[in-house]
């Protein structure tokens, strides 16, 4: 395996500083701490106190007789359930916040996207005609909350999947009944002495993941759009260079936009800016990390300074006055790093405190007030900058375009009244676009930071595969310009031509982790548009999480598989110890739901398998064979070159001006 570390020069620069100063980060610990080989392969059972039983060598079963296959399946199912729980509990909080808005308990928020509210109400079978917005929103919030505790029947959003897909789920009896119910049942089934058939355990893993993808996460995305607006494309900047050396830097990190949207309002408050000036700063600069960053980036254009593995290094710039966190993906290591600097780490969620950090409880009823208090802590820190460690902000950043909701993608392909996925489907049918790939997920300190994300995204677009991204993977690609205008120059000729026609870049930022559900919606709409079969599993598409590390990623991967997508994960195989479990989640799941989950460590092999799959799906649909040179010779490349040239340099009369060097 390649050396650990990072391919992000800003993080590299800061790592040198922390190492010189003797401050340890996750990059150093990843070198020092070796993963437990038994646990990492899924062969350790610690669900009762007779163990932990380590099923290695001659030990074929645990004390209770549980086999390696059962143990590995149980471990994976529990990971999926934990991921589904995290996403869904986030979704629940969004629904509770919307309810609070309608009841007048969250005066700083309002319903911003009424059109989306109406659309969601219809999915939840709520009458919409002649309803007053607040009243309707209250019903939607309550209906959404009821989805979590529902005990019987089917989750409402299941009907958003193509008909054929719904039938597959019903046939297999894996339609989620209620979000919480499936998560709880996973923990029940995997308790000692219960479900002890690997295949049966894993089938429930599919149902639990579906409760996340077509339940908790999808509700979260929808309600967030209703409260804060459905994203439309906007431009912004990414990487450490977005920190300002003469302003108070407040960094928001975590996942829920409830707090970050208020912080954004607080930093724009003229009184707060004046106050910052009294402390010697020129202003207040808000930036983000991880999915909080994605949420505020795609709606408000808030600049992003990095992804999961950048978090400690952001503090090491010595220029962060406060890092404000809510839930998920927040390293406990932030506090010890912050103690070397003047940075205050502020926790805000009832669900996530960190020993040593400053806790400032966030409530919806006085959200803006708390946000201002938080910002004030940051401002008060500004005069202490440079006292303990020197300030060093790497002068590295890249432009990006973010905020492609599925609503906007439809709109781009036909306008408000005639929006559809027809142009994209046609482009796939003619072979201009070979297929589509969702590249998502985390960073993992066990693999070089960002390297695989960026490699696979480049390879896909070179091969005329349209890429959609979320989470830390999107931030990774953005840092190297793959979400900026120059990505067009890296795309194959067919893809490029289509992107120019529709007016989209070849790599689309669709949002945060919970917004992987936007990808499900896109796939669903493409499948029902016509010409590419009638189910998600018929589409020439793949899912990728090349540097995954969180349990949420496993839930996402599994709901993609359950929705019919071939999904490839990199970095590590959590069920490597069991051949049978690997077979069950790949061939086994493929025969049941059409999608399969594979763990592949080599990036070239990942791409090879993905392209093979895309081409096989094309053949099964009876589409023309993809030919990389076909459109290069058709006269389309000159057109692409024309658009790639800056307008002032475009020469309409010179053929040479349109000739592409590739
Ligand atoms: Fe977390 Fe969402 Fe993973 Fe990034 S990608 S490390 S889960 S922040 Ni969703």
XYZ file of C-alpha atoms and ligand atoms in Angstrom:
671
model
C 0.000 0.000 0.000
C 1.080 3.537 -0.656
C 2.447 5.538 2.232
C -0.077 7.159 4.501
C -0.302 10.939 4.676
C -2.055 13.277 2.320
C -2.078 14.514 -1.261
C -3.521 17.853 -0.131
C -0.596 20.310 -0.117
C -2.316 22.543 2.466
C -2.680 19.672 4.909
C 0.882 18.570 4.120
C 2.189 22.034 4.918
C 0.352 22.089 8.233
C 1.443 18.566 9.121
C 5.034 19.738 8.925
C 4.179 22.455 11.444
C 2.453 20.127 13.913
C 5.307 17.665 13.676
C 7.885 20.396 14.297
C 5.864 21.562 17.301
C 5.509 18.004 18.616
C 1.724 18.071 18.291
C 0.345 14.675 17.403
C -2.490 14.300 14.865
C -4.480 11.417 13.436
C -1.917 11.137 10.633
C 0.810 10.371 13.193
C -1.371 8.007 15.173
C -2.294 6.087 12.038
C 1.417 5.365 11.549
C 1.919 4.410 15.190
C -1.224 2.425 15.994
C -1.654 -0.768 14.029
C -5.265 -1.900 13.555
C -6.233 -5.084 15.387
C -6.085 -7.674 12.592
C -8.828 -9.812 14.094
C -11.328 -7.052 14.715
C -10.638 -5.335 11.425
C -11.523 -8.476 9.458
C -14.782 -8.950 11.352
C -13.597 -12.054 13.241
C -13.933 -10.760 16.790
C -17.183 -11.366 18.641
C -17.746 -9.236 21.716
C -21.478 -9.268 22.041
C -21.476 -11.157 25.351
C -19.139 -11.331 28.304
C -18.039 -14.908 27.694
C -15.816 -13.406 25.032
C -14.478 -11.538 23.246
C -14.027 -14.649 21.141
C -11.428 -14.316 18.422
C -12.242 -16.667 15.594
C -8.794 -17.243 14.162
C -6.593 -20.253 13.498
C -8.091 -23.426 14.919
C -10.870 -21.559 16.722
C -13.794 -22.074 14.406
C -16.592 -20.967 16.716
C -17.113 -18.765 19.751
C -17.946 -20.232 23.182
C -21.660 -20.255 22.303
C -20.927 -21.988 19.015
C -21.397 -18.910 16.808
C -19.548 -19.465 13.546
C -17.236 -17.040 11.832
C -19.917 -16.319 9.223
C -22.468 -15.476 11.908
C -19.992 -13.291 13.767
C -18.896 -11.361 10.663
C -22.516 -10.899 9.527
C -23.584 -9.711 12.978
C -20.719 -7.242 13.136
C -21.583 -5.834 9.726
C -25.310 -5.643 10.515
C -24.582 -3.739 13.718
C -22.377 -1.299 11.848
C -25.115 -0.698 9.301
C -27.628 -0.149 12.100
C -25.350 2.337 13.857
C -24.915 4.269 10.628
C -28.650 4.226 9.927
C -29.271 5.399 13.498
C -26.886 8.341 13.146
C -28.383 9.563 9.881
C -31.920 9.009 10.992
C -31.542 10.652 14.359
C -30.204 13.661 12.486
C -33.357 13.484 10.326
C -35.528 13.280 13.426
C -33.944 16.449 14.800
C -34.678 18.249 11.560
C -38.329 17.165 11.807
C -38.493 18.247 15.457
C -37.031 21.608 14.487
C -39.644 22.062 11.770
C -42.372 21.194 14.265
C -40.923 23.765 16.660
C -41.026 26.368 13.867
C -44.707 25.698 13.252
C -45.473 25.876 16.971
C -43.699 29.194 17.351
C -40.884 27.697 19.456
C -38.118 28.412 16.978
C -38.590 32.088 16.124
C -35.292 32.437 14.253
C -36.261 29.889 11.606
C -38.969 29.871 8.993
C -40.335 27.771 6.165
C -38.304 28.911 3.194
C -39.233 26.495 0.443
C -43.009 26.220 0.203
C -42.891 24.432 -3.139
C -40.832 21.660 -1.621
C -43.128 21.571 1.411
C -46.077 20.872 -0.875
C -44.144 18.186 -2.756
C -43.158 16.441 0.490
C -46.701 16.711 1.848
C -47.926 14.830 -1.217
C -45.399 12.038 -0.659
C -46.678 11.781 2.897
C -50.319 11.641 1.713
C -51.215 14.940 3.357
C -53.920 17.033 1.657
C -52.414 20.245 0.279
C -55.255 22.127 -1.405
C -56.062 25.468 0.177
C -53.774 24.847 3.154
C -51.982 27.612 4.987
C -48.194 27.103 5.004
C -47.727 26.815 8.737
C -50.577 24.407 9.096
C -49.281 22.237 6.284
C -45.746 22.317 7.684
C -47.033 21.166 11.042
C -48.750 18.161 9.462
C -45.628 17.362 7.450
C -43.414 17.530 10.544
C -45.745 15.284 12.495
C -46.099 12.802 9.650
C -42.321 12.743 9.252
C -41.854 12.074 12.966
C -44.409 9.280 12.796
C -42.216 7.533 10.202
C -39.591 6.970 12.867
C -41.900 5.257 15.312
C -44.092 3.504 12.747
C -44.499 -0.170 13.631
C -46.337 -1.661 10.683
C -46.862 -1.181 6.984
C -44.307 0.507 4.743
C -42.323 3.724 4.986
C -44.045 6.390 2.905
C -41.018 7.162 0.724
C -40.766 3.589 -0.533
C -43.207 4.639 -3.241
C -40.662 7.124 -4.570
C -38.645 4.172 -5.895
C -39.412 2.747 -9.346
C -42.352 0.299 -9.272
C -40.183 -2.660 -10.157
C -37.844 -1.873 -7.267
C -40.711 -1.706 -4.813
C -41.859 -5.130 -5.995
C -38.393 -6.600 -5.459
C -38.367 -5.314 -1.890
C -41.856 -6.612 -1.185
C -41.048 -10.004 -2.663
C -38.031 -10.294 -0.374
C -39.946 -8.894 2.591
C -37.357 -6.198 3.214
C -39.545 -3.117 2.921
C -38.771 -1.041 6.019
C -41.759 -0.769 8.359
C -40.511 2.025 10.579
C -37.108 3.679 10.885
C -36.483 3.068 14.563
C -38.048 -0.352 14.383
C -35.490 -1.695 11.906
C -32.532 -0.323 13.862
C -33.809 -1.761 17.141
C -34.541 -5.065 15.487
C -30.961 -5.301 14.225
C -29.697 -4.986 17.783
C -32.239 -7.536 18.957
C -31.406 -10.006 16.212
C -27.688 -9.725 16.851
C -27.960 -10.129 20.619
C -26.428 -13.344 21.918
C -28.472 -16.400 21.110
C -30.760 -14.914 18.499
C -30.522 -14.716 14.690
C -27.670 -17.066 13.783
C -27.907 -17.454 10.053
C -25.566 -15.093 8.223
C -27.832 -14.665 5.201
C -30.874 -13.958 7.322
C -28.999 -11.427 9.448
C -27.735 -9.666 6.328
C -31.205 -9.505 4.770
C -32.255 -7.480 7.746
C -29.147 -5.365 7.169
C -30.656 -4.459 3.779
C -33.963 -3.511 5.367
C -32.262 -1.398 8.041
C -30.201 0.426 5.430
C -33.336 1.051 3.338
C -34.925 2.619 6.423
C -32.015 5.054 6.359
C -31.863 5.782 2.617
C -35.576 5.857 1.821
C -36.470 6.976 5.330
C -34.430 8.933 7.856
C -31.864 10.431 5.490
C -34.355 11.250 2.743
C -36.637 12.959 5.251
C -33.641 14.851 6.562
C -32.726 16.152 3.113
C -36.314 17.157 2.373
C -36.931 18.949 5.656
C -33.576 20.723 5.447
C -34.571 21.997 2.003
C -37.949 23.143 3.344
C -36.283 25.023 6.207
C -33.250 26.410 4.440
C -34.043 26.247 0.743
C -33.471 23.700 -2.011
C -29.945 24.197 -3.326
C -29.173 25.703 -6.697
C -25.650 25.927 -8.097
C -23.387 28.597 -6.696
C -19.673 29.160 -6.678
C -17.381 29.231 -3.695
C -13.866 28.350 -2.602
C -12.332 25.360 -0.877
C -9.234 24.619 1.233
C -7.250 26.294 3.999
C -6.605 29.418 1.941
C -10.205 30.393 2.741
C -9.105 31.289 6.282
C -8.343 34.992 6.693
C -5.273 36.237 8.490
C -6.798 39.554 9.558
C -10.309 38.417 10.485
C -11.822 36.370 13.262
C -12.059 32.830 11.883
C -14.994 30.769 13.073
C -15.063 27.204 11.783
C -18.265 25.154 11.835
C -17.884 21.393 11.791
C -20.278 18.472 12.051
C -23.538 17.779 10.273
C -26.731 19.581 11.161
C -27.377 22.920 9.487
C -29.651 24.085 12.322
C -26.806 25.623 14.251
C -24.539 26.604 11.371
C -27.261 28.613 9.630
C -27.651 30.646 12.821
C -23.908 31.132 13.168
C -23.932 32.385 9.595
C -26.566 34.960 10.570
C -24.615 35.910 13.682
C -21.350 36.580 11.820
C -23.194 38.893 9.434
C -24.728 40.932 12.248
C -23.304 44.482 12.036
C -22.979 44.635 15.839
C -20.887 41.472 15.895
C -18.690 42.806 13.083
C -18.241 46.075 14.978
C -17.366 44.129 18.086
C -14.764 42.137 16.122
C -13.243 45.419 14.967
C -12.866 46.594 18.568
C -10.653 43.541 19.060
C -8.423 44.471 16.154
C -9.927 42.200 13.503
C -11.098 43.425 10.094
C -14.226 41.288 10.230
C -15.523 37.786 10.864
C -14.881 34.934 8.472
C -17.041 31.823 8.606
C -15.776 28.594 7.066
C -16.737 24.941 7.402
C -15.454 21.395 7.617
C -17.118 18.051 6.752
C -20.850 17.944 6.107
C -21.813 21.093 7.996
C -19.579 22.690 5.409
C -21.422 20.934 2.594
C -24.793 22.064 3.930
C -23.865 25.729 4.214
C -21.697 25.670 1.104
C -24.455 24.463 -1.180
C -27.079 26.845 0.130
C -25.156 29.942 1.112
C -21.760 29.550 -0.546
C -19.930 29.427 2.810
C -16.335 28.543 2.065
C -15.070 25.087 3.018
C -11.618 24.569 4.479
C -11.444 20.813 4.399
C -12.829 17.370 4.985
C -12.636 14.813 7.797
C -8.847 14.485 7.980
C -8.337 18.252 7.753
C -10.029 19.033 11.061
C -7.014 18.987 13.405
C -4.847 20.738 10.845
C -7.300 23.618 10.547
C -6.585 24.439 14.180
C -2.868 24.110 13.483
C -3.052 27.175 11.241
C -3.127 29.097 14.530
C -5.762 31.274 12.880
C -8.944 29.628 14.151
C -10.536 31.513 17.029
C -13.360 29.044 17.560
C -14.284 25.673 16.153
C -17.971 25.072 16.669
C -19.179 21.489 16.433
C -22.488 19.657 16.659
C -22.678 15.961 15.808
C -20.776 13.213 13.972
C -17.233 12.913 12.620
C -15.802 15.243 15.254
C -12.494 13.875 16.521
C -11.893 13.890 20.247
C -8.338 14.815 19.252
C -9.513 18.347 18.448
C -9.451 19.362 22.107
C -5.829 18.390 22.819
C -4.756 20.095 19.572
C -6.796 23.205 20.450
C -5.019 23.378 23.805
C -1.764 24.121 21.984
C -3.407 27.147 20.371
C -5.764 29.958 21.310
C -8.685 28.099 19.707
C -11.815 27.361 21.732
C -13.526 24.128 20.794
C -17.242 24.623 21.377
C -19.624 21.680 21.548
C -23.298 22.499 21.117
C -25.333 19.297 20.884
C -27.103 17.497 23.718
C -25.788 14.351 22.103
C -22.117 15.230 21.799
C -19.924 16.647 24.527
C -16.145 16.408 24.496
C -14.168 16.352 27.732
C -12.293 19.617 28.133
C -14.207 21.458 25.392
C -16.522 24.398 26.138
C -20.140 23.315 25.952
C -22.658 25.929 24.865
C -25.995 24.199 24.604
C -27.883 24.992 21.442
C -31.699 25.227 21.557
C -34.039 26.091 18.725
C -36.014 28.529 20.874
C -33.097 30.956 21.280
C -30.886 29.805 18.432
C -29.630 33.155 17.171
C -28.862 34.366 20.682
C -26.721 31.276 21.379
C -25.076 31.654 17.993
C -24.091 35.229 18.844
C -22.678 34.137 22.211
C -20.646 31.497 20.417
C -19.325 33.993 17.876
C -18.436 36.349 20.727
C -16.237 33.658 22.286
C -14.381 33.513 18.996
C -14.034 37.281 18.749
C -12.695 37.492 22.311
C -10.004 35.004 21.341
C -8.720 37.082 18.430
C -6.258 39.199 20.464
C -4.666 35.965 21.756
C -3.751 34.847 18.246
C -0.065 34.053 17.885
C 0.572 33.967 21.641
C 1.135 30.219 21.884
C 1.884 29.099 18.319
C 2.663 31.005 15.170
C 0.009 31.692 12.572
C 0.385 29.955 9.240
C -2.402 29.850 6.691
C -1.379 27.894 3.579
C -2.055 30.017 0.536
C -3.876 27.187 -1.182
C -7.464 27.094 -2.364
C -9.559 26.207 -5.399
C -12.808 27.493 -6.875
C -15.787 25.170 -7.021
C -19.410 25.027 -8.048
C -21.740 23.293 -5.583
C -25.431 22.835 -4.924
C -26.919 20.522 -7.539
C -30.197 19.310 -6.089
C -32.134 16.771 -8.136
C -34.770 19.468 -8.589
C -32.193 21.703 -10.193
C -30.883 18.913 -12.419
C -34.398 18.365 -13.774
C -34.819 22.072 -14.226
C -31.532 22.286 -16.168
C -32.891 19.674 -18.541
C -35.999 21.416 -19.755
C -36.951 24.311 -17.500
C -39.491 24.622 -14.747
C -42.506 23.233 -16.621
C -40.805 20.664 -18.811
C -37.965 19.530 -16.557
C -36.944 15.896 -16.986
C -33.979 13.584 -17.225
C -34.581 13.038 -20.953
C -31.416 14.756 -22.248
C -29.196 12.820 -19.847
C -30.912 9.521 -20.566
C -30.578 10.176 -24.312
C -26.902 10.991 -23.873
C -26.367 7.681 -22.113
C -28.347 5.842 -24.770
C -26.235 7.289 -27.594
C -23.041 6.559 -25.700
C -21.898 10.143 -25.407
C -22.149 9.576 -21.670
C -21.003 6.054 -20.887
C -22.730 5.892 -17.494
C -22.859 7.515 -14.093
C -20.936 7.076 -10.845
C -21.700 8.276 -7.343
C -18.390 8.856 -5.561
C -19.010 9.573 -1.909
C -17.833 8.977 1.636
C -15.169 9.780 4.140
C -11.452 10.116 4.548
C -9.640 7.334 6.349
C -6.257 7.797 8.008
C -5.346 4.278 6.888
C -5.138 5.386 3.270
C -3.501 8.476 1.772
C -5.845 11.401 2.389
C -7.920 12.263 -0.727
C -5.694 10.267 -3.104
C -8.182 7.579 -4.118
C -11.163 9.945 -4.279
C -9.394 12.191 -6.730
C -7.921 9.375 -8.762
C -11.218 7.604 -9.348
C -13.135 10.804 -10.109
C -10.547 11.772 -12.733
C -10.615 8.309 -14.264
C -14.398 8.311 -14.464
C -14.737 11.623 -16.248
C -11.867 10.787 -18.610
C -13.920 7.726 -19.511
C -17.072 9.752 -20.172
C -18.726 8.721 -16.916
C -20.715 11.505 -15.247
C -19.848 11.774 -11.545
C -22.094 12.853 -8.686
C -20.554 13.460 -5.278
C -21.384 14.144 -1.650
C -19.664 14.355 1.721
C -15.928 14.449 2.237
C -15.376 12.930 -1.186
C -16.906 16.008 -2.819
C -14.650 18.269 -0.758
C -11.647 16.202 -1.769
C -12.386 16.534 -5.472
C -13.148 20.225 -5.075
C -9.694 20.844 -3.607
C -8.048 19.725 -6.851
C -10.393 21.667 -9.083
C -12.572 18.750 -10.119
C -15.679 20.668 -9.064
C -14.532 23.792 -10.810
C -14.714 24.939 -14.411
C -11.443 23.289 -15.445
C -12.902 19.826 -14.809
C -14.454 20.166 -18.260
C -10.961 19.956 -19.754
C -10.382 16.625 -18.048
C -13.621 15.065 -19.274
C -13.881 12.775 -22.272
C -15.306 14.364 -25.455
C -18.783 12.837 -25.236
C -19.333 13.725 -21.603
C -17.965 17.170 -22.202
C -20.306 17.855 -25.052
C -23.330 16.833 -23.006
C -22.235 18.849 -19.997
C -21.879 21.902 -22.185
C -25.273 21.322 -23.760
C -27.108 20.833 -20.489
C -24.954 23.410 -18.731
C -23.579 21.228 -15.947
C -20.015 20.330 -14.973
C -18.865 16.692 -15.341
C -18.592 16.322 -11.546
C -21.665 17.391 -9.609
C -21.734 18.321 -5.923
C -25.018 17.005 -4.512
C -24.459 17.794 -0.850
C -23.759 16.196 2.500
C -23.875 12.579 3.718
C -27.651 12.545 4.213
C -27.966 13.980 0.706
C -26.895 10.694 -0.810
C -30.647 10.346 -0.965
C -30.604 12.997 -3.686
C -28.630 10.462 -5.721
C -31.332 7.847 -5.042
C -33.916 10.292 -6.341
C -31.878 11.053 -9.470
C -31.463 7.326 -10.153
C -35.134 6.730 -9.565
C -36.110 9.493 -11.966
C -33.643 8.292 -14.602
C -35.059 4.774 -14.327
C -38.635 5.972 -14.751
C -37.807 8.480 -17.512
C -37.620 5.695 -20.091
C -34.974 4.246 -22.379
C -32.749 2.878 -19.641
C -34.846 -0.017 -18.388
C -37.368 0.325 -15.655
C -35.391 -0.086 -12.476
C -32.334 1.437 -10.806
C -30.548 -1.900 -11.257
C -30.927 -1.550 -15.038
C -28.972 1.718 -15.181
C -25.309 1.785 -16.240
C -24.175 3.203 -12.915
C -21.988 2.426 -9.917
C -21.501 3.647 -6.346
C -18.087 4.275 -4.786
C -16.809 5.026 -1.273
C -13.069 4.809 -1.881
C -11.850 6.088 1.502
C -14.758 5.200 3.780
C -14.366 4.877 7.521
C -17.699 5.579 9.269
C -20.562 3.236 10.019
C -22.769 5.746 8.195
C -20.853 4.956 5.020
C -21.699 1.262 5.418
C -25.361 2.120 5.795
C -25.189 4.309 2.678
C -23.367 1.618 0.704
C -25.916 -0.970 1.761
C -28.930 1.136 0.832
C -27.392 1.763 -2.571
C -26.947 -1.980 -3.009
C -30.509 -2.614 -1.816
C -31.645 -0.055 -4.381
C -29.905 -2.016 -7.139
C -26.488 -0.346 -7.418
C -23.129 -2.105 -7.721
C -21.187 -0.450 -4.913
C -17.434 -0.543 -4.379
C -15.727 0.382 -1.121
C -11.992 0.870 -0.731
C -9.565 1.071 2.210
C -10.583 -1.978 4.175
C -12.862 -4.981 4.097
C -14.691 -5.318 7.425
C -15.798 -8.870 6.646
C -12.528 -10.114 5.162
C -12.446 -13.025 7.622
C -15.529 -14.673 6.152
C -15.533 -15.851 2.544
C -19.180 -16.709 2.938
C -20.236 -13.251 4.111
C -18.280 -11.713 1.249
C -20.133 -13.994 -1.135
C -23.480 -13.191 0.466
C -23.072 -9.422 0.141
C -21.759 -9.595 -3.416
C -23.189 -12.463 -5.526
C -25.835 -13.199 -2.922
C -27.211 -9.690 -2.757
C -26.859 -9.260 -6.506
C -29.136 -12.221 -7.136
C -31.675 -10.815 -4.683
C -31.664 -7.054 -5.181
C -29.534 -6.511 -8.291
C -26.833 -4.556 -6.487
C -23.743 -5.903 -4.754
C -21.205 -4.669 -2.215
C -17.524 -5.302 -2.831
C -14.428 -4.183 -0.999
C -11.593 -3.553 -3.447
C -8.337 -2.011 -2.301
C -6.643 -1.252 -5.619
C -7.942 1.942 -7.328
C -7.250 0.627 -10.839
C -9.117 -2.561 -10.125
C -12.011 -0.501 -8.743
C -12.231 1.477 -11.984
C -11.812 -1.579 -14.171
C -14.652 -3.403 -12.423
C -16.857 -0.305 -12.452
C -16.394 0.291 -16.188
C -16.931 -3.390 -16.929
C -20.178 -3.219 -14.998
C -21.303 -0.061 -16.772
C -20.574 -1.609 -20.175
C -22.370 -4.814 -19.216
C -25.445 -2.834 -18.184
C -25.311 -0.944 -21.483
C -25.189 -4.242 -23.362
C -28.088 -5.660 -21.344
C -30.139 -2.596 -22.267
C -29.245 -3.106 -25.920
C -27.510 0.277 -26.139
C -24.731 1.024 -28.607
C -21.341 -0.102 -27.431
C -19.429 2.734 -25.813
C -16.623 3.920 -28.062
C -14.292 6.573 -26.665
C -13.321 7.787 -30.139
C -16.748 7.957 -31.668
C -17.573 11.474 -30.672
C -14.005 12.684 -30.875
C -14.242 12.274 -34.647
C -17.768 13.477 -35.132
C -17.137 17.170 -35.062
C -18.271 17.477 -31.479
C -14.808 17.897 -30.060
C -14.228 21.178 -31.905
C -17.451 22.410 -30.364
C -16.276 21.330 -26.947
C -12.997 23.116 -27.527
C -14.908 26.197 -28.542
C -16.785 26.263 -25.257
C -13.669 25.495 -23.267
C -11.976 28.579 -24.696
C -12.510 31.804 -22.758
C -15.176 33.869 -24.619
C -12.763 36.674 -25.541
C -10.413 34.185 -27.204
C -13.069 32.345 -29.179
C -12.448 32.673 -32.876
C -15.519 31.640 -34.764
C -13.766 31.586 -38.115
C -10.638 29.639 -37.323
C -10.865 25.892 -37.415
C -7.612 25.603 -35.424
C -9.203 27.455 -32.572
C -11.473 24.494 -31.995
C -8.887 21.743 -32.222
C -8.356 20.010 -28.975
C -4.986 18.718 -27.877
C -5.617 15.658 -25.852
Fe -18.100 12.033 8.133
Fe -20.285 13.608 6.672
Fe -17.721 10.414 6.268
Fe -17.132 12.899 5.951
S -18.172 11.642 4.517
S -16.230 11.574 7.306
S -19.359 10.330 7.592
S -18.431 14.007 7.234
Ni -20.374 11.523 4.734
